[in-house]
Amino acid sequence: IVGTPRFVNPVLAVTRADKDLSSLIYDGLMALGKDGVLVPNVAESVTVSEDGLTYNVILKDSVTFHDGTPLTAADVAFTFSRIQDPLLTSPLRANFDGVKIEEVGEHEINFILPEAYSPFIENLTFGILPQHIWKDAGTEEFPFSQYNSEPIGSGPFHIEEIMRNGSGIPETYILKRNTTYHLGAPKIETFELHFFPTEEKLADAFK
């Protein structure tokens, strides 16, 4: 991949390097299925109210982060609060303009829209951060946390090893399949992602 991972964090990811890694390490409430149609992922179900303003989400109770901590509605609400923080300037913030979140229970939340918007459910693919890892990182510390480069998610792969150059910049990430993944362990055992500063250097390495 051309680029350097800097924000392997679904709230901040902008570059291809960050997004590719984030998609393997983090899971969202919804995900694209095999045929390109949205299907529940971390969510057990999503129900829309008759007026189209409230999206009720029931979470699976079997999802855990890579460190074994259960994923709950509090983690979703925390991630949502980080997306909406204007000082973090998340690229996802515009998708949730005016939207409010309500924790109903440990595994249930409501997204409340200011007006009906049928494609809203497509926004629920954002990766969910573990609150227990990130809660002490204030707005100023958030972009500089070590967990932006050494992330812990609930996705199908977890970080096994990071290889850095002499300047400490990551050049290779080795990911291993998450054997406790809630959808079953991936059939691919290892992903090895190599990062290059330019297309020329990538082509040279390929040769």
PDB file of C-alpha atoms in Angstrom:
ATOM      1  CA  ILE A   1       0.000   0.000   0.000  1.00  0.00           C
ATOM      2  CA  VAL A   2       1.250   3.498  -0.841  1.00  0.00           C
ATOM      3  CA  GLY A   3       1.125   5.655   2.279  1.00  0.00           C
ATOM      4  CA  THR A   4       1.986   5.496   5.964  1.00  0.00           C
ATOM      5  CA  PRO A   5      -0.480   4.379   8.639  1.00  0.00           C
ATOM      6  CA  ARG A   6      -1.051   7.266  11.019  1.00  0.00           C
ATOM      7  CA  PHE A   7      -4.642   7.006  12.213  1.00  0.00           C
ATOM      8  CA  VAL A   8      -5.641   3.340  12.293  1.00  0.00           C
ATOM      9  CA  ASN A   9      -8.770   4.641  13.958  1.00  0.00           C
ATOM     10  CA  PRO A  10     -12.215   4.669  12.314  1.00  0.00           C
ATOM     11  CA  VAL A  11     -12.965   8.093  13.799  1.00  0.00           C
ATOM     12  CA  LEU A  12      -9.924   9.731  12.185  1.00  0.00           C
ATOM     13  CA  ALA A  13      -8.980   7.499   9.220  1.00  0.00           C
ATOM     14  CA  VAL A  14      -8.685   9.392   5.917  1.00  0.00           C
ATOM     15  CA  THR A  15      -5.941   7.756   3.861  1.00  0.00           C
ATOM     16  CA  ARG A  16      -6.125   4.402   2.124  1.00  0.00           C
ATOM     17  CA  ALA A  17      -3.466   3.007   4.474  1.00  0.00           C
ATOM     18  CA  ASP A  18      -5.529   3.947   7.538  1.00  0.00           C
ATOM     19  CA  LYS A  19      -8.867   2.838   6.087  1.00  0.00           C
ATOM     20  CA  ASP A  20      -7.562  -0.535   4.872  1.00  0.00           C
ATOM     21  CA  LEU A  21      -6.127  -1.378   8.275  1.00  0.00           C
ATOM     22  CA  SER A  22      -9.156  -0.051  10.148  1.00  0.00           C
ATOM     23  CA  SER A  23     -11.534  -2.181   8.081  1.00  0.00           C
ATOM     24  CA  LEU A  24      -9.668  -5.352   9.092  1.00  0.00           C
ATOM     25  CA  ILE A  25      -9.249  -4.481  12.783  1.00  0.00           C
ATOM     26  CA  TYR A  26     -12.562  -2.774  13.597  1.00  0.00           C
ATOM     27  CA  ASP A  27     -16.190  -3.811  13.167  1.00  0.00           C
ATOM     28  CA  GLY A  28     -19.279  -1.672  12.654  1.00  0.00           C
ATOM     29  CA  LEU A  29     -22.924  -2.111  13.564  1.00  0.00           C
ATOM     30  CA  MET A  30     -23.615  -2.842   9.898  1.00  0.00           C
ATOM     31  CA  ALA A  31     -21.399  -4.192   7.117  1.00  0.00           C
ATOM     32  CA  LEU A  32     -21.554  -4.840   3.401  1.00  0.00           C
ATOM     33  CA  GLY A  33     -22.558  -8.426   2.707  1.00  0.00           C
ATOM     34  CA  LYS A  34     -21.248 -10.667  -0.070  1.00  0.00           C
ATOM     35  CA  ASP A  35     -23.696  -9.207  -2.581  1.00  0.00           C
ATOM     36  CA  GLY A  36     -22.973  -5.602  -1.632  1.00  0.00           C
ATOM     37  CA  VAL A  37     -26.150  -5.225   0.457  1.00  0.00           C
ATOM     38  CA  LEU A  38     -25.930  -3.913   4.025  1.00  0.00           C
ATOM     39  CA  VAL A  39     -26.373  -6.589   6.695  1.00  0.00           C
ATOM     40  CA  PRO A  40     -26.224  -6.471  10.508  1.00  0.00           C
ATOM     41  CA  ASN A  41     -22.724  -7.066  11.850  1.00  0.00           C
ATOM     42  CA  VAL A  42     -22.177  -6.168  15.508  1.00  0.00           C
ATOM     43  CA  ALA A  43     -25.893  -5.332  15.505  1.00  0.00           C
ATOM     44  CA  GLU A  44     -28.328  -8.178  16.037  1.00  0.00           C
ATOM     45  CA  SER A  45     -31.092  -6.074  14.517  1.00  0.00           C
ATOM     46  CA  VAL A  46     -31.889  -2.529  13.391  1.00  0.00           C
ATOM     47  CA  THR A  47     -35.494  -1.350  13.495  1.00  0.00           C
ATOM     48  CA  VAL A  48     -36.704   1.968  12.070  1.00  0.00           C
ATOM     49  CA  SER A  49     -39.680   3.768  13.606  1.00  0.00           C
ATOM     50  CA  GLU A  50     -42.721   4.532  11.460  1.00  0.00           C
ATOM     51  CA  ASP A  51     -41.822   8.216  11.229  1.00  0.00           C
ATOM     52  CA  GLY A  52     -38.266   7.320  10.116  1.00  0.00           C
ATOM     53  CA  LEU A  53     -36.665   9.340  12.925  1.00  0.00           C
ATOM     54  CA  THR A  54     -35.538   6.622  15.341  1.00  0.00           C
ATOM     55  CA  TYR A  55     -33.199   3.742  14.528  1.00  0.00           C
ATOM     56  CA  ASN A  56     -33.323   1.177  17.329  1.00  0.00           C
ATOM     57  CA  VAL A  57     -30.219  -1.023  17.410  1.00  0.00           C
ATOM     58  CA  ILE A  58     -29.969  -4.255  19.393  1.00  0.00           C
ATOM     59  CA  LEU A  59     -26.368  -5.419  19.772  1.00  0.00           C
ATOM     60  CA  LYS A  60     -25.184  -9.006  19.772  1.00  0.00           C
ATOM     61  CA  ASP A  61     -24.177  -9.996  23.287  1.00  0.00           C
ATOM     62  CA  SER A  62     -21.340 -12.240  22.090  1.00  0.00           C
ATOM     63  CA  VAL A  63     -19.001  -9.607  20.605  1.00  0.00           C
ATOM     64  CA  THR A  64     -15.692  -8.906  22.346  1.00  0.00           C
ATOM     65  CA  PHE A  65     -12.707  -6.720  21.607  1.00  0.00           C
ATOM     66  CA  HIS A  66      -9.338  -8.311  20.889  1.00  0.00           C
ATOM     67  CA  ASP A  67      -8.383  -8.010  24.579  1.00  0.00           C
ATOM     68  CA  GLY A  68     -11.459 -10.022  25.609  1.00  0.00           C
ATOM     69  CA  THR A  69     -13.539  -7.088  26.877  1.00  0.00           C
ATOM     70  CA  PRO A  70     -17.236  -7.275  25.857  1.00  0.00           C
ATOM     71  CA  LEU A  71     -18.489  -4.713  23.320  1.00  0.00           C
ATOM     72  CA  THR A  72     -21.546  -2.866  24.659  1.00  0.00           C
ATOM     73  CA  ALA A  73     -23.787   0.102  23.887  1.00  0.00           C
ATOM     74  CA  ALA A  74     -21.435   2.280  25.945  1.00  0.00           C
ATOM     75  CA  ASP A  75     -18.657   1.653  23.397  1.00  0.00           C
ATOM     76  CA  VAL A  76     -20.962   2.647  20.529  1.00  0.00           C
ATOM     77  CA  ALA A  77     -22.057   5.804  22.348  1.00  0.00           C
ATOM     78  CA  PHE A  78     -18.448   6.695  23.158  1.00  0.00           C
ATOM     79  CA  THR A  79     -17.339   6.250  19.536  1.00  0.00           C
ATOM     80  CA  PHE A  80     -20.306   8.342  18.397  1.00  0.00           C
ATOM     81  CA  SER A  81     -19.315  11.134  20.821  1.00  0.00           C
ATOM     82  CA  ARG A  82     -15.801  11.169  19.370  1.00  0.00           C
ATOM     83  CA  ILE A  83     -17.162  11.354  15.820  1.00  0.00           C
ATOM     84  CA  GLN A  84     -19.334  14.315  16.790  1.00  0.00           C
ATOM     85  CA  ASP A  85     -16.578  16.188  18.658  1.00  0.00           C
ATOM     86  CA  PRO A  86     -16.033  19.292  16.475  1.00  0.00           C
ATOM     87  CA  LEU A  87     -12.436  19.675  17.678  1.00  0.00           C
ATOM     88  CA  LEU A  88     -11.469  16.237  16.330  1.00  0.00           C
ATOM     89  CA  THR A  89     -12.787  17.078  12.843  1.00  0.00           C
ATOM     90  CA  SER A  90     -13.682  13.459  12.081  1.00  0.00           C
ATOM     91  CA  PRO A  91     -14.366  12.871   8.353  1.00  0.00           C
ATOM     92  CA  LEU A  92     -17.532  11.034   9.513  1.00  0.00           C
ATOM     93  CA  ARG A  93     -18.953  13.968  11.467  1.00  0.00           C
ATOM     94  CA  ALA A  94     -21.096  15.356   8.637  1.00  0.00           C
ATOM     95  CA  ASN A  95     -22.916  12.006   8.397  1.00  0.00           C
ATOM     96  CA  PHE A  96     -24.320  12.508  11.897  1.00  0.00           C
ATOM     97  CA  ASP A  97     -25.139  16.208  11.867  1.00  0.00           C
ATOM     98  CA  GLY A  98     -27.992  16.805  14.306  1.00  0.00           C
ATOM     99  CA  VAL A  99     -28.251  13.105  15.228  1.00  0.00           C
ATOM    100  CA  LYS A 100     -28.573  12.159  18.900  1.00  0.00           C
ATOM    101  CA  ILE A 101     -27.807   8.843  20.544  1.00  0.00           C
ATOM    102  CA  GLU A 102     -29.632   7.271  23.474  1.00  0.00           C
ATOM    103  CA  GLU A 103     -28.393   4.304  25.489  1.00  0.00           C
ATOM    104  CA  VAL A 104     -31.451   2.195  26.280  1.00  0.00           C
ATOM    105  CA  GLY A 105     -29.609  -0.720  27.866  1.00  0.00           C
ATOM    106  CA  GLU A 106     -26.298  -2.564  27.880  1.00  0.00           C
ATOM    107  CA  HIS A 107     -26.967  -3.918  24.391  1.00  0.00           C
ATOM    108  CA  GLU A 108     -29.529  -1.463  23.032  1.00  0.00           C
ATOM    109  CA  ILE A 109     -29.253   2.065  21.624  1.00  0.00           C
ATOM    110  CA  ASN A 110     -31.334   4.529  19.655  1.00  0.00           C
ATOM    111  CA  PHE A 111     -30.118   6.904  16.986  1.00  0.00           C
ATOM    112  CA  ILE A 112     -32.547   9.833  16.824  1.00  0.00           C
ATOM    113  CA  LEU A 113     -32.554  11.868  13.599  1.00  0.00           C
ATOM    114  CA  PRO A 114     -33.731  15.495  13.255  1.00  0.00           C
ATOM    115  CA  GLU A 115     -35.572  14.497  10.070  1.00  0.00           C
ATOM    116  CA  ALA A 116     -36.210  11.276   8.178  1.00  0.00           C
ATOM    117  CA  TYR A 117     -33.357  10.188   5.904  1.00  0.00           C
ATOM    118  CA  SER A 118     -33.702   6.695   4.443  1.00  0.00           C
ATOM    119  CA  PRO A 119     -29.992   6.160   3.521  1.00  0.00           C
ATOM    120  CA  PHE A 120     -28.966   6.883   7.154  1.00  0.00           C
ATOM    121  CA  ILE A 121     -28.429   3.194   7.910  1.00  0.00           C
ATOM    122  CA  GLU A 122     -25.414   3.240   5.557  1.00  0.00           C
ATOM    123  CA  ASN A 123     -23.648   5.436   8.131  1.00  0.00           C
ATOM    124  CA  LEU A 124     -23.786   2.683  10.751  1.00  0.00           C
ATOM    125  CA  THR A 125     -20.770   0.914   9.276  1.00  0.00           C
ATOM    126  CA  PHE A 126     -18.318   3.021  11.343  1.00  0.00           C
ATOM    127  CA  GLY A 127     -15.849   0.965  13.390  1.00  0.00           C
ATOM    128  CA  ILE A 128     -16.473   0.874  17.134  1.00  0.00           C
ATOM    129  CA  LEU A 129     -13.754   1.963  19.549  1.00  0.00           C
ATOM    130  CA  PRO A 130     -13.262   0.273  22.940  1.00  0.00           C
ATOM    131  CA  GLN A 131     -14.232   2.878  25.533  1.00  0.00           C
ATOM    132  CA  HIS A 132     -12.058   1.331  28.243  1.00  0.00           C
ATOM    133  CA  ILE A 133      -8.972   1.896  26.076  1.00  0.00           C
ATOM    134  CA  TRP A 134      -9.789   5.427  24.900  1.00  0.00           C
ATOM    135  CA  LYS A 135     -11.773   7.008  27.752  1.00  0.00           C
ATOM    136  CA  ASP A 136      -8.769   8.757  29.329  1.00  0.00           C
ATOM    137  CA  ALA A 137      -7.647  10.346  26.028  1.00  0.00           C
ATOM    138  CA  GLY A 138      -9.061  13.875  25.946  1.00  0.00           C
ATOM    139  CA  THR A 139      -9.684  15.773  22.744  1.00  0.00           C
ATOM    140  CA  GLU A 140      -6.108  17.073  22.633  1.00  0.00           C
ATOM    141  CA  GLU A 141      -4.520  13.696  23.408  1.00  0.00           C
ATOM    142  CA  PHE A 142      -6.816  11.676  21.152  1.00  0.00           C
ATOM    143  CA  PRO A 143      -4.906  12.195  17.837  1.00  0.00           C
ATOM    144  CA  PHE A 144      -1.587  11.397  19.539  1.00  0.00           C
ATOM    145  CA  SER A 145      -2.564   8.198  21.350  1.00  0.00           C
ATOM    146  CA  GLN A 146      -0.387   5.132  20.727  1.00  0.00           C
ATOM    147  CA  TYR A 147      -3.613   3.249  19.967  1.00  0.00           C
ATOM    148  CA  ASN A 148      -3.863   5.118  16.660  1.00  0.00           C
ATOM    149  CA  SER A 149      -0.952   2.974  15.467  1.00  0.00           C
ATOM    150  CA  GLU A 150      -1.414  -0.009  17.812  1.00  0.00           C
ATOM    151  CA  PRO A 151      -5.214  -0.384  17.687  1.00  0.00           C
ATOM    152  CA  ILE A 152      -7.466  -2.799  19.549  1.00  0.00           C
ATOM    153  CA  GLY A 153     -10.771  -3.484  17.829  1.00  0.00           C
ATOM    154  CA  SER A 154     -13.359  -6.233  17.543  1.00  0.00           C
ATOM    155  CA  GLY A 155     -12.823  -7.047  13.864  1.00  0.00           C
ATOM    156  CA  PRO A 156     -11.771 -10.237  12.088  1.00  0.00           C
ATOM    157  CA  PHE A 157      -8.024  -9.575  12.482  1.00  0.00           C
ATOM    158  CA  HIS A 158      -5.769  -8.382  15.301  1.00  0.00           C
ATOM    159  CA  ILE A 159      -2.221  -7.049  15.225  1.00  0.00           C
ATOM    160  CA  GLU A 160       0.467  -9.670  15.714  1.00  0.00           C
ATOM    161  CA  GLU A 161       3.522  -7.539  14.955  1.00  0.00           C
ATOM    162  CA  ILE A 162       4.495  -4.065  13.723  1.00  0.00           C
ATOM    163  CA  MET A 163       7.822  -3.573  11.943  1.00  0.00           C
ATOM    164  CA  ARG A 164       9.169  -0.028  11.966  1.00  0.00           C
ATOM    165  CA  ASN A 165      12.070   1.702  10.241  1.00  0.00           C
ATOM    166  CA  GLY A 166      14.897   3.496  12.015  1.00  0.00           C
ATOM    167  CA  SER A 167      12.703   6.550  12.506  1.00  0.00           C
ATOM    168  CA  GLY A 168       9.990   4.512  14.194  1.00  0.00           C
ATOM    169  CA  ILE A 169       7.606   4.755  11.232  1.00  0.00           C
ATOM    170  CA  PRO A 170       5.582   1.565  10.625  1.00  0.00           C
ATOM    171  CA  GLU A 171       6.571  -0.216   7.404  1.00  0.00           C
ATOM    172  CA  THR A 172       4.856  -3.573   7.899  1.00  0.00           C
ATOM    173  CA  TYR A 173       1.831  -4.749   9.865  1.00  0.00           C
ATOM    174  CA  ILE A 174       1.323  -8.472  10.410  1.00  0.00           C
ATOM    175  CA  LEU A 175      -2.282  -9.306  11.256  1.00  0.00           C
ATOM    176  CA  LYS A 176      -3.538 -12.645  12.551  1.00  0.00           C
ATOM    177  CA  ARG A 177      -7.088 -13.918  12.353  1.00  0.00           C
ATOM    178  CA  ASN A 178      -9.306 -13.340  15.365  1.00  0.00           C
ATOM    179  CA  THR A 179     -10.092 -16.895  16.464  1.00  0.00           C
ATOM    180  CA  THR A 180     -12.920 -15.659  18.746  1.00  0.00           C
ATOM    181  CA  TYR A 181     -14.539 -13.483  16.059  1.00  0.00           C
ATOM    182  CA  HIS A 182     -18.307 -13.343  16.500  1.00  0.00           C
ATOM    183  CA  LEU A 183     -18.927 -14.363  12.871  1.00  0.00           C
ATOM    184  CA  GLY A 184     -16.436 -17.239  13.087  1.00  0.00           C
ATOM    185  CA  ALA A 185     -12.680 -17.257  12.602  1.00  0.00           C
ATOM    186  CA  PRO A 186     -11.638 -15.972   9.130  1.00  0.00           C
ATOM    187  CA  LYS A 187     -10.328 -18.604   6.730  1.00  0.00           C
ATOM    188  CA  ILE A 188      -7.338 -16.384   5.915  1.00  0.00           C
ATOM    189  CA  GLU A 189      -4.850 -16.891   8.741  1.00  0.00           C
ATOM    190  CA  THR A 190      -2.425 -14.007   8.180  1.00  0.00           C
ATOM    191  CA  PHE A 191      -2.436 -10.623   6.474  1.00  0.00           C
ATOM    192  CA  GLU A 192       0.920  -8.957   5.895  1.00  0.00           C
ATOM    193  CA  LEU A 193       0.579  -5.314   4.870  1.00  0.00           C
ATOM    194  CA  HIS A 194       3.620  -3.478   3.539  1.00  0.00           C
ATOM    195  CA  PHE A 195       3.630   0.317   3.237  1.00  0.00           C
ATOM    196  CA  PHE A 196       5.694   2.416   0.840  1.00  0.00           C
ATOM    197  CA  PRO A 197       6.176   6.203   0.683  1.00  0.00           C
ATOM    198  CA  THR A 198       5.791   6.360  -3.132  1.00  0.00           C
ATOM    199  CA  GLU A 199       4.468   4.288  -6.024  1.00  0.00           C
ATOM    200  CA  GLU A 200       8.012   4.066  -7.396  1.00  0.00           C
ATOM    201  CA  LYS A 201       9.337   2.439  -4.228  1.00  0.00           C
ATOM    202  CA  LEU A 202       6.404   0.039  -4.219  1.00  0.00           C
ATOM    203  CA  ALA A 203       7.134  -0.936  -7.844  1.00  0.00           C
ATOM    204  CA  ASP A 204      10.830  -1.408  -7.064  1.00  0.00           C
ATOM    205  CA  ALA A 205       9.992  -3.686  -4.138  1.00  0.00           C
ATOM    206  CA  PHE A 206       7.593  -5.679  -6.300  1.00  0.00           C
ATOM    207  CA  LYS A 207      10.301  -6.198  -8.926  1.00  0.00           C
TER     208      LYS A 207
END
